[in-house]
Amino acid sequence: MADYDYDVLVIGSGPGGYVAAIRAAQLGLKTACAEGRETLGGTCLNVGCIPSKAMLHASEYFEAAAGGAMAAMGIKVKPELDLGTMHGQRKDAVKGLTGGIEFLFKKNKIDWLKGYAQFTSKDTVEVAGKAYRAKNIIIATGSSVTPLPGVEVDNDKQIIVDSTGALELAKVPGHMVVIGGGVIGLELGSVWRRLGAKVTVVEFLDQILPGMDGDVRKEANKILKKQGMEFKLKTKVTKADVKGKKAVLTLEPAAGGDAETLEADVVLVSIGRRPNTDGLGLDKAGLAVNQRGQIETDHDFSTLVPGIWAIGDVIPGPMLAHKAEDEGIACAENIAGLTGIVNHDVIPSVVYTWPEIAGVGLTEEQAKEKGEVKVGKFPMMANSRAKTNHEPDGFVKVIADAKSDRVLGVWCIASVAGTMIAQAAQAMEFGATSEDIAYTCHAHPTHSEAIKEAAMAVTGKPIHI
Ligand code: FAD
Ligand code: NAD
């Protein structure tokens, strides 16, 4: 190690960075992690996955009690919203989990360098005025909200907010307008709709959830509409003026045309996220970003500069916590001389609405572009557990190669789709055919049986439809 302070210095402690640091330390490497936030865990634990799921879970219970789902099972309650307590349990979840990462750092003897890191050369970074030299540096700086010109976010005022502001609202808005019908907009829009807000989603494209399977997008739109969410598709927001306690938005058809205005108590800007590289001093390290502002890497997560690696939201690929985590493990293993691999063709994605929306692999549209496919579909209405639980919405779809029968993609809309999709990802990782899934014994009665039946439907023989 001679004149190096560390074998591995990770910049950023999100799910990419903290996991990379722990794996590096487990492999016997002297490791540090620089983090500028007050607490470890990055976007995911502090202002992303975890707090949003805390609010989604709590609001789901509220709606089940208020909206009749419980009454249908003979449980009559009149819920009263205590938003302060709901926010409190969200904060507790964040505190517990971010503190847990601090504990794991101590346990694995990882130094937390408190402050924002900046490269001063290709093997040295400065954190809080002190220079640290490392044999390997992993950039895991994550991403931040993409701003929308003409719509200025001010989370403190709680009128025009981003996802961080939308998690913290002190009262339920009368009318919330969500700009962007992607994952964040639908999840956080669902939270506030369940708690009583009227929610209008303005989406630039002709359908919500770009990147997901076409059938799934259409069905998700239908289900969310049925729940009371309003959608203005093929529409863009060009301006937002704050007037008193309200925002007045200017909307235009995406293809051009007459503008209209829309008044909102709260506007959520959720049009995507962009990689964090500002102020990192990449030029001092001899690195540059691509046209989308991302740091390009090889399959082993090495950058063009030997000894500098990058993982997570700051590199190309889906901006998902589990993708970042797996890249963190693989990257640390590669640094240690092992063979760390991430199969980017099998990264599941889940939208935690009610019902949940999940997919892994190719969409039907993508699969058809590559060749002939066979598709099996099974409605949740015909699944005994979903039906018994009063959860009839949604379906499972299995897409297989027409010749080899190898599964290319699986898509589900179901109350527990996020849990169900794991078996599809594992099957695809092992190169399963639809027949392999169809002849795997699934416990009864479970929602997962719908995956088996959809796989049976690929060759035309499901039992329950
Ligand atoms: P991040 O988690 O963004 O962490 C990067 C860290 O680096 C930050 O803490 C930042 O402070 C720090 N940093 C940046 N620059 C520096 C520097 N120069 N020096 C020191 N530290 C620095 N994904 C899912 O898979 N499931 C979900 O349910 C989900 N829900 C989400 C909900 C919301 C509201 C949001 C916003 C995101 C959600 N995501 C979800 C996405 C997920 O949070 C990200 O994909 C994930 O956090 C990326 O991990 P990362 O380690 O690359 O970066
Ligand atoms: P997104 O990319 O999922 O959706 C953004 C949406 O905004 C798109 O539908 C896009 O067409 C639309 N849009 C863009 N510009 C617009 C405009 N001017 N007017 C109207 N609509 C416009 O982005 P997001 O929802 O902000 O989420 C960011 C990232 O965070 C995503 O990549 C996602 O993977 C991640 N995330 C994941 C989860 C999860 O896994 N459950 C949850 C939240 C966030």
XYZ file of C-alpha atoms and ligand atoms in Angstrom:
562
model
C 0.000 0.000 0.000
C 3.060 2.222 0.524
C 1.883 5.763 -0.022
C -1.801 5.064 -0.616
C -4.296 5.918 2.140
C -6.782 3.312 0.888
C -7.079 0.353 -1.472
C -10.604 1.530 -2.335
C -12.224 4.923 -1.884
C -15.906 5.063 -2.806
C -17.510 8.428 -3.592
C -21.176 8.350 -2.538
C -22.926 6.078 -0.028
C -26.134 5.206 -1.911
C -27.049 1.559 -2.583
C -24.250 1.438 -5.155
C -21.567 3.026 -3.001
C -22.283 1.571 0.432
C -22.651 -1.949 -0.940
C -19.395 -1.606 -2.929
C -17.625 -0.368 0.202
C -18.912 -3.262 2.337
C -17.973 -5.894 -0.271
C -14.496 -4.330 -0.732
C -13.943 -4.414 3.039
C -15.234 -7.998 3.242
C -12.616 -8.902 0.627
C -9.864 -7.519 2.863
C -9.341 -4.177 1.119
C -8.729 -1.040 3.174
C -11.797 1.020 2.330
C -13.243 4.498 2.788
C -16.484 6.044 1.589
C -16.983 9.786 1.101
C -20.523 11.053 1.650
C -21.644 14.667 1.779
C -25.116 14.044 3.230
C -25.750 14.053 6.983
C -26.629 10.345 6.851
C -25.474 7.364 4.796
C -27.658 5.487 2.281
C -27.917 7.970 -0.599
C -31.093 8.906 -2.429
C -32.625 5.478 -1.886
C -32.599 5.373 1.904
C -32.919 9.095 2.622
C -35.347 10.522 0.054
C -36.180 7.724 -2.399
C -37.120 4.047 -2.194
C -37.536 3.813 1.558
C -39.475 6.961 2.533
C -41.695 6.637 -0.552
C -42.527 3.044 0.357
C -43.230 4.084 3.954
C -45.828 6.562 2.666
C -47.180 4.133 0.063
C -47.646 1.379 2.640
C -49.347 3.634 5.183
C -51.602 5.309 2.611
C -52.556 1.891 1.238
C -53.892 0.930 4.670
C -55.709 4.255 4.929
C -57.408 3.766 1.606
C -58.262 0.146 2.334
C -60.022 1.327 5.473
C -61.616 4.415 3.935
C -62.373 3.182 0.451
C -64.408 0.081 1.106
C -61.859 -2.707 0.586
C -62.105 -3.634 4.247
C -65.879 -3.218 4.339
C -66.111 -5.842 1.599
C -64.541 -8.271 4.066
C -66.883 -7.315 6.889
C -64.599 -4.827 8.618
C -66.296 -1.475 9.050
C -64.032 1.383 10.104
C -63.987 5.136 9.669
C -60.320 6.035 9.511
C -59.031 9.401 10.641
C -55.809 10.679 9.108
C -53.014 11.633 11.479
C -50.531 12.868 8.896
C -47.975 13.824 11.553
C -47.763 10.225 12.784
C -47.649 8.944 9.210
C -44.672 11.220 8.494
C -43.152 10.182 11.826
C -43.102 6.485 10.914
C -41.554 7.427 7.541
C -38.784 9.324 9.316
C -38.287 6.437 11.764
C -37.854 4.001 8.876
C -35.237 6.272 7.277
C -33.433 6.829 10.583
C -33.328 3.127 11.367
C -32.018 2.091 7.979
C -29.482 4.898 7.476
C -28.204 4.248 11.005
C -27.954 0.589 10.062
C -25.521 1.452 7.254
C -23.409 3.458 9.701
C -23.313 0.383 11.954
C -22.286 -1.827 9.014
C -19.510 0.629 8.112
C -18.143 0.436 11.655
C -18.476 -3.344 11.723
C -16.518 -3.641 8.464
C -13.972 -0.976 9.493
C -14.894 1.356 6.625
C -13.920 5.003 7.179
C -16.742 7.462 6.465
C -15.081 10.585 5.038
C -17.673 13.258 5.816
C -18.053 15.778 3.014
C -18.250 16.046 -0.773
C -15.290 14.549 -2.619
C -13.543 16.226 -5.508
C -10.813 14.754 -7.690
C -7.506 16.624 -7.594
C -5.752 14.000 -9.733
C -6.534 10.539 -11.046
C -5.753 8.819 -7.748
C -6.471 11.565 -5.217
C -9.634 13.203 -3.958
C -10.135 16.017 -1.506
C -12.847 15.753 1.149
C -13.490 18.593 3.621
C -10.093 20.128 2.826
C -8.100 16.913 3.271
C -6.487 14.921 0.436
C -6.818 11.129 0.252
C -4.889 8.950 -2.176
C -6.412 5.633 -3.193
C -5.349 2.777 -5.457
C -8.932 2.476 -6.670
C -11.680 5.085 -6.675
C -15.308 4.126 -7.314
C -17.610 6.932 -8.454
C -21.097 6.204 -7.046
C -22.453 9.746 -6.893
C -25.971 8.830 -8.046
C -28.495 11.193 -9.551
C -30.691 14.206 -8.830
C -34.030 15.515 -10.079
C -34.073 16.797 -13.659
C -35.273 20.407 -13.561
C -38.059 21.608 -15.867
C -37.409 25.040 -17.349
C -40.188 27.489 -16.423
C -41.281 25.394 -13.417
C -39.114 26.288 -10.462
C -39.060 23.842 -7.555
C -39.111 25.321 -4.039
C -39.606 22.469 -1.566
C -39.803 24.858 1.413
C -42.907 26.627 0.065
C -44.624 23.258 -0.631
C -46.301 24.536 -3.810
C -43.946 23.397 -6.585
C -42.017 20.421 -5.275
C -39.816 17.555 -6.430
C -40.010 14.009 -5.037
C -38.201 15.048 -1.845
C -40.718 17.847 -1.246
C -43.655 15.586 -2.128
C -42.655 13.178 0.645
C -42.803 15.955 3.223
C -46.102 17.762 2.510
C -47.543 19.091 5.771
C -51.136 18.745 4.586
C -53.058 16.851 1.946
C -53.341 19.087 -1.137
C -56.772 19.820 -2.585
C -55.469 19.406 -6.128
C -52.048 17.964 -6.925
C -50.750 18.167 -10.474
C -48.005 15.681 -11.274
C -45.761 16.549 -14.206
C -44.508 13.256 -15.667
C -46.402 9.940 -15.671
C -43.341 7.875 -14.764
C -42.551 5.871 -11.654
C -42.179 8.734 -9.184
C -45.266 10.577 -10.425
C -47.489 7.501 -10.164
C -46.144 6.347 -6.792
C -46.248 9.715 -5.025
C -49.409 10.735 -6.878
C -50.995 7.529 -5.494
C -49.940 8.409 -1.940
C -51.671 11.793 -1.970
C -54.725 10.598 -3.931
C -55.284 7.863 -1.339
C -55.082 10.451 1.421
C -57.717 12.606 -0.260
C -56.141 14.800 -2.968
C -57.500 15.126 -6.475
C -54.529 14.132 -8.660
C -53.988 15.072 -12.294
C -51.005 13.589 -14.122
C -49.679 15.520 -17.117
C -47.599 13.276 -19.382
C -45.750 14.355 -22.520
C -46.019 10.974 -24.272
C -49.171 9.198 -25.466
C -49.044 6.751 -22.539
C -47.681 6.560 -18.974
C -44.693 4.450 -17.858
C -42.399 4.655 -20.887
C -40.062 1.685 -21.197
C -42.613 -0.817 -19.881
C -44.584 -3.368 -21.908
C -47.335 -1.780 -24.042
C -50.190 -3.889 -22.584
C -48.991 -3.138 -19.076
C -48.878 0.607 -19.731
C -52.422 0.597 -21.105
C -53.828 -1.554 -18.285
C -52.014 0.473 -15.599
C -53.519 3.641 -17.037
C -56.980 2.082 -16.979
C -56.656 0.871 -13.374
C -55.254 4.160 -12.055
C -58.017 6.082 -13.850
C -60.593 3.815 -12.219
C -59.040 4.745 -8.863
C -59.689 8.411 -9.622
C -56.371 9.654 -10.993
C -56.829 11.933 -13.988
C -54.465 11.884 -16.945
C -53.621 14.477 -19.537
C -51.540 12.515 -22.019
C -49.667 14.023 -25.003
C -49.459 17.244 -23.015
C -46.533 19.339 -21.816
C -46.232 21.946 -19.095
C -44.452 25.033 -20.366
C -44.736 27.367 -17.391
C -45.816 27.549 -13.758
C -46.613 30.772 -11.900
C -47.084 30.808 -8.160
C -50.010 33.067 -7.235
C -50.548 33.250 -3.493
C -50.866 29.685 -2.239
C -51.598 28.196 -5.653
C -49.691 27.433 -8.835
C -51.093 28.196 -12.260
C -49.683 25.900 -14.921
C -49.616 26.545 -18.658
C -50.250 23.336 -20.592
C -49.787 22.777 -24.313
C -50.483 19.774 -26.529
C -47.156 17.958 -27.038
C -47.537 18.311 -30.797
C -48.272 22.046 -30.534
C -51.580 23.898 -30.413
C -53.630 26.046 -28.075
C -52.438 26.480 -24.515
C -54.689 25.997 -21.472
C -54.169 26.748 -17.795
C -54.576 24.478 -14.797
C -54.611 25.521 -11.138
C -52.987 23.385 -8.456
C -52.344 23.514 -4.735
C -49.217 21.411 -5.187
C -47.239 20.625 -8.341
C -44.891 17.630 -8.355
C -42.115 17.814 -10.946
C -41.119 14.220 -11.755
C -39.770 14.202 -15.296
C -36.728 12.038 -14.636
C -33.343 12.200 -12.936
C -29.858 13.120 -14.141
C -26.426 11.867 -13.065
C -24.498 13.749 -10.355
C -21.112 14.811 -11.711
C -21.079 18.569 -11.086
C -18.271 19.674 -8.802
C -16.637 16.259 -8.897
C -13.577 17.555 -10.761
C -13.768 14.799 -13.378
C -11.413 16.778 -15.640
C -8.676 16.546 -12.988
C -9.037 12.775 -13.160
C -8.917 12.775 -16.972
C -12.560 11.702 -17.295
C -15.450 13.146 -19.294
C -19.189 12.431 -19.416
C -21.220 11.245 -22.408
C -24.028 13.238 -24.082
C -26.475 12.198 -21.351
C -24.104 13.339 -18.619
C -23.240 9.754 -17.597
C -19.843 8.218 -16.961
C -19.237 5.384 -19.410
C -17.709 2.138 -18.164
C -16.676 -1.250 -19.483
C -18.577 -4.405 -18.427
C -16.341 -4.673 -15.364
C -17.269 -1.069 -14.346
C -13.787 0.296 -15.081
C -13.663 3.723 -16.725
C -11.172 4.844 -19.336
C -8.783 5.852 -16.531
C -7.108 2.832 -14.871
C -8.001 2.668 -11.172
C -11.230 4.695 -11.541
C -14.509 2.786 -11.601
C -18.163 3.891 -11.733
C -21.494 2.295 -10.762
C -25.174 3.048 -10.170
C -27.277 5.967 -11.405
C -24.190 7.859 -12.614
C -23.564 5.278 -15.375
C -25.899 4.183 -18.212
C -28.782 1.788 -17.497
C -31.953 1.885 -15.435
C -31.803 4.129 -12.369
C -32.684 1.454 -9.824
C -31.328 0.714 -6.374
C -30.893 -3.035 -6.903
C -29.032 -2.437 -10.175
C -26.693 -0.076 -8.287
C -26.233 -2.628 -5.474
C -25.371 -5.477 -7.824
C -22.933 -3.239 -9.692
C -21.359 -2.277 -6.349
C -20.742 -5.926 -5.460
C -19.416 -6.804 -8.923
C -17.165 -3.736 -9.067
C -15.586 -4.462 -5.651
C -15.053 -8.089 -6.663
C -13.353 -7.016 -9.895
C -11.078 -4.676 -7.945
C -10.163 -7.601 -5.690
C -9.207 -9.677 -8.737
C -12.370 -11.810 -8.785
C -14.886 -11.908 -11.645
C -17.823 -9.659 -10.838
C -20.612 -9.716 -13.400
C -24.042 -8.066 -13.647
C -26.518 -9.434 -16.178
C -28.092 -6.189 -17.365
C -30.634 -8.147 -19.434
C -32.307 -9.383 -16.256
C -32.924 -6.350 -14.030
C -36.472 -6.378 -12.641
C -38.356 -3.126 -12.211
C -41.335 -2.512 -9.946
C -43.788 0.358 -9.599
C -45.212 0.269 -6.080
C -48.711 1.476 -6.890
C -51.807 -0.556 -6.030
C -51.798 -3.007 -7.653
C -48.031 -3.196 -8.170
C -46.631 -3.188 -11.684
C -43.505 -5.230 -12.388
C -41.464 -6.524 -15.273
C -38.184 -8.151 -16.178
C -36.492 -8.668 -19.530
C -37.905 -7.602 -22.873
C -41.287 -6.037 -23.507
C -43.439 -7.779 -26.118
C -42.642 -4.942 -28.533
C -38.869 -5.322 -28.018
C -39.036 -9.121 -28.253
C -40.969 -8.976 -31.538
C -38.321 -6.709 -33.015
C -35.754 -9.434 -32.361
C -37.742 -12.364 -33.798
C -40.795 -14.588 -33.537
C -42.306 -14.893 -30.058
C -45.033 -16.797 -28.210
C -46.976 -14.953 -25.519
C -49.011 -16.370 -22.641
C -51.325 -14.204 -20.550
C -53.282 -14.971 -17.412
C -55.705 -12.578 -15.669
C -55.431 -12.095 -11.894
C -59.233 -12.363 -11.821
C -58.797 -16.095 -12.494
C -56.202 -16.525 -9.737
C -57.902 -17.980 -6.675
C -55.895 -16.052 -4.087
C -56.258 -12.669 -5.839
C -59.972 -13.298 -6.309
C -60.448 -14.324 -2.667
C -58.501 -11.268 -1.497
C -60.718 -8.923 -3.582
C -57.743 -8.067 -5.829
C -59.058 -8.842 -9.322
C -57.105 -6.234 -11.305
C -54.159 -7.058 -13.507
C -52.567 -9.958 -15.347
C -49.332 -11.838 -15.885
C -47.726 -12.036 -19.287
C -44.888 -14.381 -20.234
C -43.028 -13.748 -23.486
C -40.960 -16.611 -24.899
C -38.868 -17.192 -27.996
C -41.067 -19.042 -30.511
C -38.407 -21.612 -31.393
C -36.384 -22.226 -28.242
C -39.221 -21.412 -25.768
C -36.636 -19.512 -23.704
C -38.352 -16.846 -21.575
C -37.496 -13.354 -22.847
C -39.680 -11.244 -20.573
C -42.290 -11.436 -17.824
C -44.713 -8.634 -16.904
C -47.245 -8.514 -14.089
C -49.839 -6.218 -12.662
C -50.928 -7.685 -9.339
C -51.168 -6.650 -5.704
C -47.830 -8.369 -4.984
C -46.252 -8.121 -8.456
C -42.988 -6.840 -6.943
C -42.604 -10.068 -4.988
C -43.825 -12.274 -7.836
C -41.314 -10.892 -10.336
C -38.359 -12.320 -8.364
C -39.128 -15.876 -9.485
C -39.316 -14.727 -13.105
C -35.931 -12.983 -12.801
C -34.378 -16.084 -11.256
C -35.853 -18.357 -13.910
C -34.537 -16.070 -16.674
C -31.116 -15.906 -15.022
C -30.992 -19.713 -15.275
C -32.119 -19.563 -18.932
C -35.546 -21.096 -18.228
C -38.104 -21.964 -20.886
C -41.798 -21.235 -20.387
C -42.224 -24.990 -19.955
C -39.719 -24.976 -17.056
C -41.896 -22.408 -15.250
C -45.119 -24.168 -16.189
C -43.903 -27.476 -14.735
C -42.480 -25.952 -11.538
C -44.760 -26.678 -8.598
C -46.150 -23.421 -7.161
C -47.778 -23.287 -3.733
C -51.561 -22.914 -3.641
C -53.274 -20.557 -3.145
C -50.717 -17.887 -4.099
C -50.640 -15.001 -6.545
C -47.511 -16.624 -8.013
C -49.620 -19.381 -9.487
C -50.613 -16.754 -12.090
C -47.014 -16.828 -13.366
C -47.210 -20.606 -13.744
C -50.539 -20.311 -15.569
C -49.265 -17.544 -17.867
C -46.284 -19.783 -18.666
C -48.744 -22.627 -19.403
C -50.650 -20.224 -21.656
C -47.533 -19.764 -23.808
C -48.263 -23.172 -25.267
C -52.027 -22.694 -24.951
C -52.933 -24.821 -21.936
C -53.660 -22.887 -18.750
C -56.017 -24.716 -16.375
C -58.136 -21.922 -14.913
C -59.245 -19.976 -17.994
P -27.634 7.554 -4.852
O -28.534 6.717 -4.046
O -28.180 8.749 -5.529
O -26.464 7.974 -3.867
C -25.430 8.803 -4.246
C -24.876 9.461 -3.016
O -23.677 10.122 -3.392
C -25.757 10.555 -2.413
O -25.979 10.299 -1.055
C -24.972 11.847 -2.594
O -25.091 12.731 -1.493
C -23.559 11.321 -2.680
N -22.652 12.196 -3.434
C -22.866 12.770 -4.639
N -21.773 13.457 -5.018
C -20.872 13.291 -4.031
C -19.547 13.737 -3.847
N -18.932 14.484 -4.756
N -18.910 13.412 -2.699
C -19.524 12.645 -1.740
N -20.760 12.183 -1.882
C -21.431 12.488 -3.015
N -35.175 2.550 -6.990
C -35.597 1.296 -6.770
O -34.932 0.350 -7.200
N -36.746 1.048 -6.084
C -37.517 2.043 -5.611
O -38.549 1.789 -4.983
C -37.111 3.382 -5.829
N -37.856 4.410 -5.369
C -37.406 5.692 -5.560
C -38.209 6.729 -5.101
C -37.811 8.036 -5.282
C -38.674 9.160 -4.760
C -36.564 8.306 -5.912
C -36.092 9.716 -6.074
C -35.770 7.278 -6.395
C -36.195 5.955 -6.232
N -35.456 4.877 -6.717
C -35.895 3.594 -6.526
C -34.188 5.075 -7.429
C -33.006 4.814 -6.478
O -33.114 5.686 -5.375
C -31.690 5.046 -7.201
O -31.634 4.265 -8.367
C -30.524 4.657 -6.301
O -30.539 5.398 -5.114
C -29.193 4.878 -7.018
O -28.151 4.523 -6.178
P -26.705 5.175 -6.322
O -25.877 4.519 -5.263
O -26.243 5.118 -7.707
O -26.887 6.724 -5.987
P -39.329 8.574 -15.305
O -38.302 8.595 -16.354
O -39.781 7.284 -14.747
O -40.644 9.322 -15.804
C -40.620 10.632 -16.254
C -41.858 10.872 -17.097
O -41.957 12.249 -17.362
C -41.818 10.154 -18.438
O -43.026 9.467 -18.625
C -41.629 11.291 -19.433
O -42.222 11.023 -20.685
C -42.332 12.421 -18.720
N -41.907 13.768 -19.095
C -40.659 14.204 -19.374
N -40.677 15.517 -19.627
C -41.970 15.941 -19.491
C -42.625 17.187 -19.602
N -41.962 18.292 -19.890
N -43.964 17.246 -19.401
C -44.664 16.119 -19.097
N -44.081 14.893 -18.961
C -42.748 14.818 -19.153
O -38.754 9.533 -14.147
P -39.190 9.731 -12.650
O -40.556 9.245 -12.413
O -38.834 11.134 -12.325
O -38.190 8.760 -11.902
C -36.770 8.940 -12.015
C -36.037 7.657 -11.822
O -36.175 7.175 -10.498
C -36.543 6.590 -12.756
O -35.489 6.253 -13.618
C -36.894 5.433 -11.907
O -36.297 4.262 -12.348
C -36.371 5.782 -10.520
N -37.431 5.406 -9.563
C -37.709 4.098 -9.415
C -38.731 3.707 -8.584
C -39.037 2.263 -8.457
O -38.225 1.445 -8.846
N -40.190 1.900 -7.912
C -39.473 4.649 -7.912
C -39.184 5.982 -8.104
C -38.133 6.334 -8.938
